[in-house]
Structure formats: C-alpha cells, structure tokens
Amino acid sequence: MREEVFTVSELNSFVRTRLENDPALMRVAVMGEVSGYKMYPGSGYHYFSLKDKKCVVSCVITRMNARRLRFLPQESMAVVLMGFVTLYEPQGKYQLSVTDVLPVGAGDLEAEFERLRAKLEAEGLFDPAHKKPLPRYPERVAVVTSGSGAVIHDIIRTLGKRWPAAKILLLPVLVQGEAAPGEIVRAIRYANRWKVADVMIVGRGGGSREDLWAFNDEGVARAIYASEIPVISAVGHRPDVTIADYVADMTAHTPTDAAEIAGPNAADLLVGLRQNDVRLRQAMGNRLDMLSRRLEELKMRPVLRDPAATLAVKRQELDLLASRLCGAMEMENARKRRGYTELAAKLDALSPLKVLSRGYSITEKDGVPLRRAEDARPGDRIDITLTGGSLGCVVEEVRING
C-alpha cells in the first residue's frame, strides 16, 4: 500500500489544525520564566520563550491580546501564561499563543476558575437564552455589597442623579473572606423570596484576584442563575472577570456602570418628553388648521349659508315628485280598471246564466247534470234551471232520437 505523500506546507498545516482543535491544548496554563522578550512595533506582536530547568517553549502575544492584558511579562519574570497551542507553519515550530498573563502563585486559582467556568458552561448557566431583560423603569433597586465600602455610595450617588424615582435597598454582606459567599447567597435568596426589588446589583470594588474570589464561588453563581429578579454583576474594575459576570443577566465594568445600567437617565427622558411635547403640539396645530379649513369650506356651502332657500328647493322637488307619483298611480289604476272590465266581459260571455237568458236550460238529476236522454228513466225526479228560477219535474217518457 502506497503511503500518502505530503508537501512540507501540507504537513505543517495538518499538524497546526490538529494542535488547534485538540481540546486539551485549546486552553492551557503553563508556568515558567520569561526569556528573550522582544516586541516588534510594526506588527505589535510580542515574542519570547518560557523556560524551566529542563525545557523551553516559544510564546507569542498578538497585538489584540496585548491590548487586553492587565500587564505584560518582563524579562526573567516568573509567570503563569494562559493560552492555546498552535504551530508557526513557515518554520514548523509549535508555540504558545498567550491570552492572559498571571504572576506566579495565581496558577492554582486560575486552574480552579477554569474548572468551575467549564463545568457551569457545560450545564448551560451562561446560556444567553436564560438572560432576563432588565426593567426599563425600575421602582426599587436592591444592592448586594458591603455596607461600609465606597460601592454603595457610588451607586446611590449615580442612580440618584440619573434615576431619582428608584428606591435603593442595601442588603449588606461581606464581599471577601470565607464567610462572604454564604452571605451573598442568602442576600440574593432573601431578595427573591420577599420580592424586594425590580432589579438587583451584586458586586464590590476592585482588588486582587484573591479579594474577588467570593464572586467565583459556585454557590454564588447558582444563586444568581436561580434569581427571578434580574441581576447586574459589578465586580471589581474593567479588566476583572469573575464567574458571577458569566452567570448574571448583565455585566457592568464597575459599580458605577452598574448604577447607570440599572435605570434610565431621567435627563434624557425629560429631553425626549419635551421633544414629544413639541411634536404633539405641532401635530395638534396642524390638525386644528386642517379642521378649520374644512369648517370654512362647509360654511360656504349653500345649505349652510341659506338653509331656508335650500329647503324651499327641496319642497318644490318633493311636490314635483308627489305630482308625478299621483299621475303614475292614476294611470296605473286606469290600466287596471280596463283590464278588469275586459276580464269581466269575457267571464260574462262564458257564464252559464248568460246561456240561460237565450232560452236554454240546465237539467240535473240528483244534483248531477243530465247530458243524455238515456241517463233518465220514467218516474225519475229531475230539476230544470231556467232564467229566474227552476222547475221540479217527473219524467213520464224517455224519447231517444233514432
């Protein structure tokens, strides 16, 4: 059997495809020391190696990923790199494409974060179809955060300026430490049990990954997912990402952003109302102008200018129609009378009484007309009807014509 022959390009392309589609290599965390770090301004790409005591692996950070990183690695820095394995085809060299950089010591937390993220994603807790829409004009906003931090003050100040119609309910909880996840879960459940708000903000201010870890707790994630009240996650600052952000119905970069998301800007609404008021007044003015012109047109019509004259004309028309109707009725009655007279003459001509007046008679036996002589017998009683009366007779003789 002849083996398939690859070109070098085909082989490298095949291997790259295999590497980039291997689930075990699509997101990996690798710890080591940065070596040979270089950045090329033209492309914006960063190239370096990550080494330990025995081996070395080539690494690359693309321009786009470099912009998203919280910090860039430096020469001889011990780091944990997050990324995926790929192959640089022109040189046939595999490398790690870096998507995140963490200081050494964060590797265990990152591994736990990725494990929980993958688990909850597989269960569908991040599914966009489950996300609930935020109310457009909330009357009550619950805030699950520390009662003594700056977060609640920022939210009160921001929401008070933007949407003062909303009442803010603080559900104070610990936001870091071992007891924090339990308190956050209980606050979320309390808000849902008693329906205390139309929307809920869950979060805290910035801090280290360890400080934010309560919002990477599985119990907190499931409580947010089960909440019937829409939840806005507002944990840390713009670069920070927690499991709560994935599960929440809406994610805010900061608590201040959460307050802006939670309610509309009353000033914008006021501008919109004023614009609508102007448009409504213009529309009403146009409508009134049109109706005024219509009214003037109606006023110029003869029927409204001189109703009596119009009625006089209509009376004349009515009299003419009545005269025509009477004439037509008389003509029709005359025609009917002529017809009745003709029918009466025809009926009179066909009447038996008319025949009797000319000297004829009608002979009956037992009420049945006698048509032939042989129908009678001597001694039969018969009735003879003449003009002006009838005769009761007895047959004496029956004579039948030869």
CSV table of C-alpha atoms in Angstrom, one decimal:
chain,number,residue,atom,x,y,z
A,1,MET,CA,0.0,0.0,0.0
A,2,ARG,CA,1.5,3.3,-1.1
A,3,GLU,CA,1.8,6.0,1.7
A,4,GLU,CA,0.3,9.4,1.1
A,5,VAL,CA,3.0,12.0,0.3
A,6,PHE,CA,2.7,15.4,1.9
A,7,THR,CA,4.4,18.6,1.0
A,8,VAL,CA,6.1,20.3,3.8
A,9,SER,CA,3.4,23.0,3.8
A,10,GLU,CA,0.6,20.4,3.8
A,11,LEU,CA,2.2,18.6,6.7
A,12,ASN,CA,2.7,21.8,8.8
A,13,SER,CA,-0.9,22.9,8.0
A,14,PHE,CA,-2.2,19.5,9.0
A,15,VAL,CA,-0.3,19.5,12.3
A,16,ARG,CA,-1.4,23.0,13.1
A,17,THR,CA,-5.0,22.1,12.6
A,18,ARG,CA,-4.6,19.1,14.9
A,19,LEU,CA,-3.0,21.2,17.6
A,20,GLU,CA,-5.5,24.0,17.5
A,21,ASN,CA,-8.5,21.6,17.6
A,22,ASP,CA,-7.2,19.4,20.4
A,23,PRO,CA,-9.4,20.2,23.5
A,24,ALA,CA,-6.5,19.6,25.8
A,25,LEU,CA,-4.5,22.2,24.1
A,26,MET,CA,-7.1,24.9,23.4
A,27,ARG,CA,-6.7,26.5,26.8
A,28,VAL,CA,-3.7,25.6,28.9
A,29,ALA,CA,-1.9,27.2,31.8
A,30,VAL,CA,1.9,27.0,31.7
A,31,MET,CA,4.3,28.2,34.4
A,32,GLY,CA,7.9,29.3,33.8
A,33,GLU,CA,10.4,32.1,33.4
A,34,VAL,CA,10.3,34.7,30.7
A,35,SER,CA,13.4,34.7,28.4
A,36,GLY,CA,14.4,36.7,25.3
A,37,TYR,CA,11.4,39.0,25.4
A,38,LYS,CA,11.0,41.2,22.3
A,39,MET,CA,8.2,43.4,20.9
A,40,TYR,CA,8.1,44.4,17.3
A,41,PRO,CA,6.4,47.9,17.0
A,42,GLY,CA,5.5,47.4,13.3
A,43,SER,CA,3.3,44.3,13.9
A,44,GLY,CA,2.6,44.9,17.6
A,45,TYR,CA,3.4,41.3,18.3
A,46,HIS,CA,5.4,40.2,21.4
A,47,TYR,CA,7.8,37.2,21.1
A,48,PHE,CA,9.6,35.4,23.9
A,49,SER,CA,10.4,32.0,25.4
A,50,LEU,CA,9.1,30.4,28.6
A,51,LYS,CA,11.6,28.1,30.2
A,52,ASP,CA,12.1,25.9,33.3
A,53,LYS,CA,15.2,24.0,34.4
A,54,LYS,CA,14.9,21.4,31.6
A,55,CYS,CA,12.8,22.8,28.6
A,56,VAL,CA,11.8,25.9,26.7
A,57,VAL,CA,8.7,26.7,24.7
A,58,SER,CA,8.2,29.6,22.2
A,59,CYS,CA,5.5,32.1,23.1
A,60,VAL,CA,3.7,34.9,21.2
A,61,ILE,CA,1.3,37.6,22.2
A,62,THR,CA,-0.8,39.1,19.4
A,63,ARG,CA,-1.4,42.9,19.1
A,64,MET,CA,-5.1,42.4,20.1
A,65,ASN,CA,-4.3,40.2,23.1
A,66,ALA,CA,-1.6,42.6,24.2
A,67,ARG,CA,-4.1,45.4,24.5
A,68,ARG,CA,-6.4,43.3,26.7
A,69,LEU,CA,-3.7,42.1,29.2
A,70,ARG,CA,-3.6,43.6,32.6
A,71,PHE,CA,0.2,43.6,32.5
A,72,LEU,CA,2.8,42.4,30.1
A,73,PRO,CA,5.6,39.9,31.1
A,74,GLN,CA,9.1,41.1,31.5
A,75,GLU,CA,12.5,39.5,31.1
A,76,SER,CA,13.3,36.9,33.8
A,77,MET,CA,9.8,37.3,35.4
A,78,ALA,CA,8.2,34.1,36.8
A,79,VAL,CA,4.7,33.9,35.3
A,80,VAL,CA,1.8,31.6,34.6
A,81,LEU,CA,0.7,32.0,31.0
A,82,MET,CA,-2.8,31.2,29.7
A,83,GLY,CA,-3.3,30.4,26.1
A,84,PHE,CA,-3.6,27.8,23.4
A,85,VAL,CA,-1.0,25.7,21.4
A,86,THR,CA,-0.5,26.4,17.7
A,87,LEU,CA,2.1,25.9,15.1
A,88,TYR,CA,4.0,28.6,13.2
A,89,GLU,CA,3.9,27.0,9.8
A,90,PRO,CA,6.8,28.7,8.0
A,91,GLN,CA,9.3,27.4,10.5
A,92,GLY,CA,7.4,24.2,11.6
A,93,LYS,CA,7.7,25.3,15.2
A,94,TYR,CA,5.0,24.9,17.7
A,95,GLN,CA,4.3,27.8,20.1
A,96,LEU,CA,2.0,29.0,22.9
A,97,SER,CA,-0.3,31.9,21.8
A,98,VAL,CA,-0.8,33.8,25.0
A,99,THR,CA,-4.2,35.2,26.0
A,100,ASP,CA,-3.5,36.1,29.7
A,101,VAL,CA,-0.5,36.6,32.0
A,102,LEU,CA,-0.6,35.9,35.7
A,103,PRO,CA,2.0,36.2,38.4
A,104,VAL,CA,3.3,33.0,39.9
A,105,GLY,CA,1.1,31.9,42.7
A,106,ALA,CA,-2.1,32.7,40.8
A,107,GLY,CA,-1.9,29.4,38.9
A,108,ASP,CA,-3.9,27.4,41.4
A,109,LEU,CA,-6.7,30.0,41.5
A,110,GLU,CA,-6.7,30.2,37.7
A,111,ALA,CA,-7.0,26.4,37.4
A,112,GLU,CA,-9.9,26.4,39.8
A,113,PHE,CA,-11.5,29.3,38.0
A,114,GLU,CA,-11.3,27.5,34.6
A,115,ARG,CA,-12.6,24.2,36.1
A,116,LEU,CA,-15.7,25.9,37.5
A,117,ARG,CA,-16.2,28.0,34.4
A,118,ALA,CA,-16.1,24.9,32.2
A,119,LYS,CA,-18.4,23.0,34.5
A,120,LEU,CA,-21.1,25.7,34.7
A,121,GLU,CA,-20.8,26.5,31.0
A,122,ALA,CA,-21.5,22.8,30.2
A,123,GLU,CA,-24.6,22.9,32.4
A,124,GLY,CA,-25.9,25.9,30.5
A,125,LEU,CA,-25.6,28.6,33.2
A,126,PHE,CA,-24.0,31.0,30.8
A,127,ASP,CA,-26.6,30.5,28.0
A,128,PRO,CA,-27.8,33.8,26.6
A,129,ALA,CA,-31.3,32.4,26.3
A,130,HIS,CA,-31.6,32.3,30.1
A,131,LYS,CA,-30.7,36.0,30.5
A,132,LYS,CA,-33.6,38.1,31.8
A,133,PRO,CA,-34.2,41.6,30.4
A,134,LEU,CA,-33.8,44.5,32.8
A,135,PRO,CA,-36.8,46.6,33.7
A,136,ARG,CA,-36.9,49.8,31.8
A,137,TYR,CA,-38.2,52.0,34.7
A,138,PRO,CA,-37.3,50.2,37.9
A,139,GLU,CA,-39.1,51.4,41.1
A,140,ARG,CA,-36.8,49.5,43.5
A,141,VAL,CA,-33.1,48.6,43.1
A,142,ALA,CA,-31.5,46.1,45.6
A,143,VAL,CA,-27.7,46.3,46.1
A,144,VAL,CA,-25.9,43.2,47.5
A,145,THR,CA,-22.5,44.6,48.6
A,146,SER,CA,-20.5,45.8,51.6
A,147,GLY,CA,-22.4,48.2,53.8
A,148,SER,CA,-19.2,50.2,54.6
A,149,GLY,CA,-17.4,50.3,51.2
A,150,ALA,CA,-17.4,53.0,48.6
A,151,VAL,CA,-19.5,50.9,46.2
A,152,ILE,CA,-22.9,51.6,47.8
A,153,HIS,CA,-22.1,55.3,47.9
A,154,ASP,CA,-21.1,55.4,44.2
A,155,ILE,CA,-24.3,53.6,43.3
A,156,ILE,CA,-26.5,55.9,45.5
A,157,ARG,CA,-24.9,59.0,44.0
A,158,THR,CA,-25.0,57.8,40.4
A,159,LEU,CA,-28.5,56.3,40.5
A,160,GLY,CA,-29.8,59.3,42.5
A,161,LYS,CA,-28.6,61.7,39.7
A,162,ARG,CA,-29.8,59.5,36.8
A,163,TRP,CA,-33.0,58.0,38.1
A,164,PRO,CA,-34.1,59.5,41.4
A,165,ALA,CA,-37.5,57.8,41.2
A,166,ALA,CA,-36.0,54.5,42.2
A,167,LYS,CA,-35.7,53.4,45.8
A,168,ILE,CA,-32.4,51.8,46.7
A,169,LEU,CA,-32.3,48.9,49.2
A,170,LEU,CA,-28.9,47.9,50.6
A,171,LEU,CA,-28.5,44.2,51.5
A,172,PRO,CA,-25.2,44.4,53.4
A,173,VAL,CA,-22.8,41.4,53.1
A,174,LEU,CA,-19.2,40.5,53.4
A,175,VAL,CA,-17.5,40.7,50.0
A,176,GLN,CA,-14.3,38.8,50.8
A,177,GLY,CA,-13.2,36.0,53.1
A,178,GLU,CA,-14.6,32.5,53.8
A,179,ALA,CA,-17.9,33.8,55.1
A,180,ALA,CA,-18.6,36.0,52.1
A,181,PRO,CA,-20.1,33.5,49.6
A,182,GLY,CA,-22.7,32.3,52.1
A,183,GLU,CA,-23.8,35.8,53.0
A,184,ILE,CA,-24.1,36.8,49.3
A,185,VAL,CA,-26.2,33.7,48.5
A,186,ARG,CA,-28.5,34.4,51.5
A,187,ALA,CA,-28.9,38.0,50.4
A,188,ILE,CA,-29.9,37.0,46.8
A,189,ARG,CA,-32.3,34.4,48.1
A,190,TYR,CA,-33.9,36.9,50.6
A,191,ALA,CA,-34.4,39.5,47.8
A,192,ASN,CA,-36.2,36.9,45.7
A,193,ARG,CA,-38.3,35.4,48.5
A,194,TRP,CA,-39.7,38.8,49.5
A,195,LYS,CA,-39.7,40.4,46.0
A,196,VAL,CA,-37.9,43.4,47.4
A,197,ALA,CA,-36.7,44.9,44.1
A,198,ASP,CA,-37.2,45.0,40.4
A,199,VAL,CA,-33.5,44.7,39.6
A,200,MET,CA,-30.5,43.7,41.7
A,201,ILE,CA,-26.9,44.8,41.7
A,202,VAL,CA,-24.4,42.2,43.1
A,203,GLY,CA,-20.7,43.3,43.4
A,204,ARG,CA,-17.9,45.0,45.1
A,205,GLY,CA,-15.0,47.4,44.3
A,206,GLY,CA,-11.6,46.4,42.9
A,207,GLY,CA,-9.0,44.2,44.4
A,208,SER,CA,-6.7,41.3,43.8
A,209,ARG,CA,-7.9,38.0,42.4
A,210,GLU,CA,-8.0,36.6,45.9
A,211,ASP,CA,-10.1,39.6,47.1
A,212,LEU,CA,-12.6,39.0,44.3
A,213,TRP,CA,-12.7,35.2,44.8
A,214,ALA,CA,-16.1,35.2,46.7
A,215,PHE,CA,-17.7,36.0,43.3
A,216,ASN,CA,-16.1,32.9,41.7
A,217,ASP,CA,-17.9,30.7,44.2
A,218,GLU,CA,-20.2,28.0,42.7
A,219,GLY,CA,-22.9,28.7,45.3
A,220,VAL,CA,-23.0,32.4,44.4
A,221,ALA,CA,-23.1,31.5,40.7
A,222,ARG,CA,-26.1,29.2,41.1
A,223,ALA,CA,-27.9,31.7,43.3
A,224,ILE,CA,-27.6,34.4,40.6
A,225,TYR,CA,-28.7,31.9,38.0
A,226,ALA,CA,-31.8,30.9,40.0
A,227,SER,CA,-32.7,34.5,40.8
A,228,GLU,CA,-36.1,35.6,39.4
A,229,ILE,CA,-35.0,39.2,39.8
A,230,PRO,CA,-32.7,40.3,37.0
A,231,VAL,CA,-29.1,40.6,38.3
A,232,ILE,CA,-26.4,43.0,37.3
A,233,SER,CA,-22.9,41.8,38.2
A,234,ALA,CA,-20.5,44.6,39.1
A,235,VAL,CA,-17.3,43.1,40.5
A,236,GLY,CA,-14.0,44.9,40.5
A,237,HIS,CA,-12.9,47.1,37.7
A,238,ARG,CA,-12.8,46.9,33.9
A,239,PRO,CA,-10.1,44.1,33.4
A,240,ASP,CA,-11.5,41.9,36.2
A,241,VAL,CA,-13.7,38.9,35.2
A,242,THR,CA,-15.5,36.6,37.6
A,243,ILE,CA,-17.9,33.6,37.3
A,244,ALA,CA,-20.6,35.9,38.5
A,245,ASP,CA,-20.1,38.0,35.4
A,246,TYR,CA,-20.7,35.0,33.2
A,247,VAL,CA,-23.9,34.0,35.0
A,248,ALA,CA,-25.5,37.4,35.6
A,249,ASP,CA,-28.2,38.8,33.3
A,250,MET,CA,-26.0,41.9,32.7
A,251,THR,CA,-22.3,42.7,33.4
A,252,ALA,CA,-21.0,46.1,34.4
A,253,HIS,CA,-17.3,47.0,34.3
A,254,THR,CA,-17.6,48.9,37.6
A,255,PRO,CA,-20.3,49.5,40.3
A,256,THR,CA,-20.8,53.0,38.9
A,257,ASP,CA,-21.5,51.5,35.4
A,258,ALA,CA,-24.0,49.1,37.1
A,259,ALA,CA,-25.9,52.1,38.5
A,260,GLU,CA,-26.1,53.6,35.0
A,261,ILE,CA,-27.3,50.3,33.6
A,262,ALA,CA,-29.9,49.7,36.3
A,263,GLY,CA,-32.0,52.7,35.5
A,264,PRO,CA,-32.6,55.2,32.6
A,265,ASN,CA,-31.2,58.7,32.6
A,266,ALA,CA,-34.1,61.0,33.8
A,267,ALA,CA,-32.4,63.9,32.0
A,268,ASP,CA,-32.6,62.0,28.7
A,269,LEU,CA,-36.2,61.1,29.3
A,270,LEU,CA,-37.0,64.7,30.0
A,271,VAL,CA,-35.4,65.7,26.8
A,272,GLY,CA,-37.4,63.1,25.0
A,273,LEU,CA,-40.6,64.2,26.7
A,274,ARG,CA,-40.0,67.8,25.6
A,275,GLN,CA,-39.4,66.7,22.1
A,276,ASN,CA,-42.5,64.6,22.1
A,277,ASP,CA,-44.4,67.6,23.5
A,278,VAL,CA,-43.2,69.8,20.7
A,279,ARG,CA,-44.1,67.2,18.1
A,280,LEU,CA,-47.6,66.7,19.7
A,281,ARG,CA,-48.2,70.4,19.7
A,282,GLN,CA,-47.2,70.7,16.1
A,283,ALA,CA,-49.4,67.7,15.2
A,284,MET,CA,-52.4,69.2,17.1
A,285,GLY,CA,-51.8,72.6,15.5
A,286,ASN,CA,-51.7,71.0,12.0
A,287,ARG,CA,-54.9,69.0,12.8
A,288,LEU,CA,-56.7,72.1,14.0
A,289,ASP,CA,-55.7,74.1,10.9
A,290,MET,CA,-56.9,71.4,8.7
A,291,LEU,CA,-60.3,71.2,10.5
A,292,SER,CA,-60.6,75.0,10.4
A,293,ARG,CA,-60.2,75.0,6.7
A,294,ARG,CA,-62.7,72.2,6.4
A,295,LEU,CA,-65.1,74.1,8.5
A,296,GLU,CA,-64.7,77.2,6.3
A,297,GLU,CA,-65.4,75.1,3.3
A,298,LEU,CA,-68.6,73.8,4.9
A,299,LYS,CA,-69.7,77.2,5.9
A,300,MET,CA,-69.6,78.3,2.2
A,301,ARG,CA,-71.9,75.6,1.1
A,302,PRO,CA,-75.5,76.9,0.1
A,303,VAL,CA,-77.2,74.6,2.5
A,304,LEU,CA,-75.4,76.3,5.4
A,305,ARG,CA,-75.4,79.8,4.0
A,306,ASP,CA,-79.2,79.9,3.4
A,307,PRO,CA,-81.0,76.8,4.8
A,308,ALA,CA,-84.5,78.2,4.0
A,309,ALA,CA,-83.8,78.5,0.3
A,310,THR,CA,-82.4,75.0,0.2
A,311,LEU,CA,-85.5,73.7,2.0
A,312,ALA,CA,-87.7,75.6,-0.5
A,313,VAL,CA,-86.0,74.0,-3.4
A,314,LYS,CA,-86.3,70.6,-1.8
A,315,ARG,CA,-90.0,71.2,-1.2
A,316,GLN,CA,-90.5,72.0,-4.8
A,317,GLU,CA,-88.7,68.9,-5.8
A,318,LEU,CA,-90.9,66.9,-3.3
A,319,ASP,CA,-94.1,68.5,-4.8
A,320,LEU,CA,-93.0,67.6,-8.3
A,321,LEU,CA,-92.2,64.0,-7.3
A,322,ALA,CA,-95.5,63.8,-5.4
A,323,SER,CA,-97.4,65.0,-8.6
A,324,ARG,CA,-95.6,62.6,-10.7
A,325,LEU,CA,-96.3,59.8,-8.3
A,326,CYS,CA,-100.1,60.6,-8.2
A,327,GLY,CA,-100.2,60.8,-12.0
A,328,ALA,CA,-98.5,57.5,-12.3
A,329,MET,CA,-100.8,55.9,-9.8
A,330,GLU,CA,-103.9,57.2,-11.7
A,331,MET,CA,-102.6,55.9,-15.0
A,332,GLU,CA,-101.9,52.5,-13.4
A,333,ASN,CA,-105.4,52.4,-11.8
A,334,ALA,CA,-107.0,53.2,-15.1
A,335,ARG,CA,-105.0,50.5,-16.8
A,336,LYS,CA,-106.0,48.0,-14.1
A,337,ARG,CA,-109.7,49.1,-14.4
A,338,ARG,CA,-109.6,48.5,-18.2
A,339,GLY,CA,-108.2,45.1,-17.6
A,340,TYR,CA,-110.8,44.2,-15.1
A,341,THR,CA,-113.6,45.3,-17.4
A,342,GLU,CA,-112.2,43.2,-20.3
A,343,LEU,CA,-111.9,40.2,-18.0
A,344,ALA,CA,-115.5,40.7,-16.6
A,345,ALA,CA,-116.8,40.8,-20.2
A,346,LYS,CA,-115.0,37.6,-21.1
A,347,LEU,CA,-116.3,35.9,-17.9
A,348,ASP,CA,-119.8,37.1,-18.5
A,349,ALA,CA,-119.7,35.7,-22.0
A,350,LEU,CA,-118.7,32.3,-20.6
A,351,SER,CA,-121.2,32.3,-17.8
A,352,PRO,CA,-124.0,29.5,-17.9
A,353,LEU,CA,-126.5,32.1,-16.8
A,354,LYS,CA,-125.9,34.1,-20.0
A,355,VAL,CA,-126.7,30.9,-22.0
A,356,LEU,CA,-130.0,30.5,-20.0
A,357,SER,CA,-131.1,34.1,-20.9
A,358,ARG,CA,-131.2,32.9,-24.5
A,359,GLY,CA,-133.9,30.2,-23.8
A,360,TYR,CA,-131.6,27.3,-22.8
A,361,SER,CA,-132.0,25.4,-19.5
A,362,ILE,CA,-129.9,23.1,-17.3
A,363,THR,CA,-131.3,19.7,-16.3
A,364,GLU,CA,-130.0,17.9,-13.2
A,365,LYS,CA,-130.7,14.5,-11.6
A,366,ASP,CA,-129.8,14.2,-8.0
A,367,GLY,CA,-127.6,17.3,-8.4
A,368,VAL,CA,-125.7,15.8,-11.4
A,369,PRO,CA,-126.3,17.4,-14.9
A,370,LEU,CA,-128.1,15.1,-17.4
A,371,ARG,CA,-126.2,15.1,-20.6
A,372,ARG,CA,-128.0,12.3,-22.5
A,373,ALA,CA,-131.7,11.2,-22.6
A,374,GLU,CA,-130.8,7.6,-21.8
A,375,ASP,CA,-129.4,8.7,-18.4
A,376,ALA,CA,-133.1,9.2,-17.2
A,377,ARG,CA,-135.9,6.7,-16.5
A,378,PRO,CA,-139.6,7.3,-16.4
A,379,GLY,CA,-140.6,8.3,-12.9
A,380,ASP,CA,-137.2,10.0,-12.1
A,381,ARG,CA,-137.3,13.3,-10.4
A,382,ILE,CA,-135.3,16.0,-12.2
A,383,ASP,CA,-134.6,19.7,-11.7
A,384,ILE,CA,-134.7,22.1,-14.6
A,385,THR,CA,-132.9,25.5,-14.1
A,386,LEU,CA,-134.3,28.4,-16.2
A,387,THR,CA,-133.7,32.2,-16.2
A,388,GLY,CA,-135.1,33.5,-13.0
A,389,GLY,CA,-135.7,30.1,-11.3
A,390,SER,CA,-136.0,26.3,-11.6
A,391,LEU,CA,-138.7,23.6,-12.1
A,392,GLY,CA,-139.1,20.3,-10.2
A,393,CYS,CA,-140.4,17.7,-12.7
A,394,VAL,CA,-141.1,13.9,-13.0
A,395,VAL,CA,-140.1,12.1,-16.2
A,396,GLU,CA,-143.1,10.5,-17.8
A,397,GLU,CA,-141.5,9.3,-21.0
A,398,VAL,CA,-138.0,9.0,-22.4
A,399,ARG,CA,-137.6,9.6,-26.1
A,400,ILE,CA,-134.3,8.7,-27.7
A,401,ASN,CA,-133.6,10.1,-31.2
A,402,GLY,CA,-133.2,7.4,-33.8
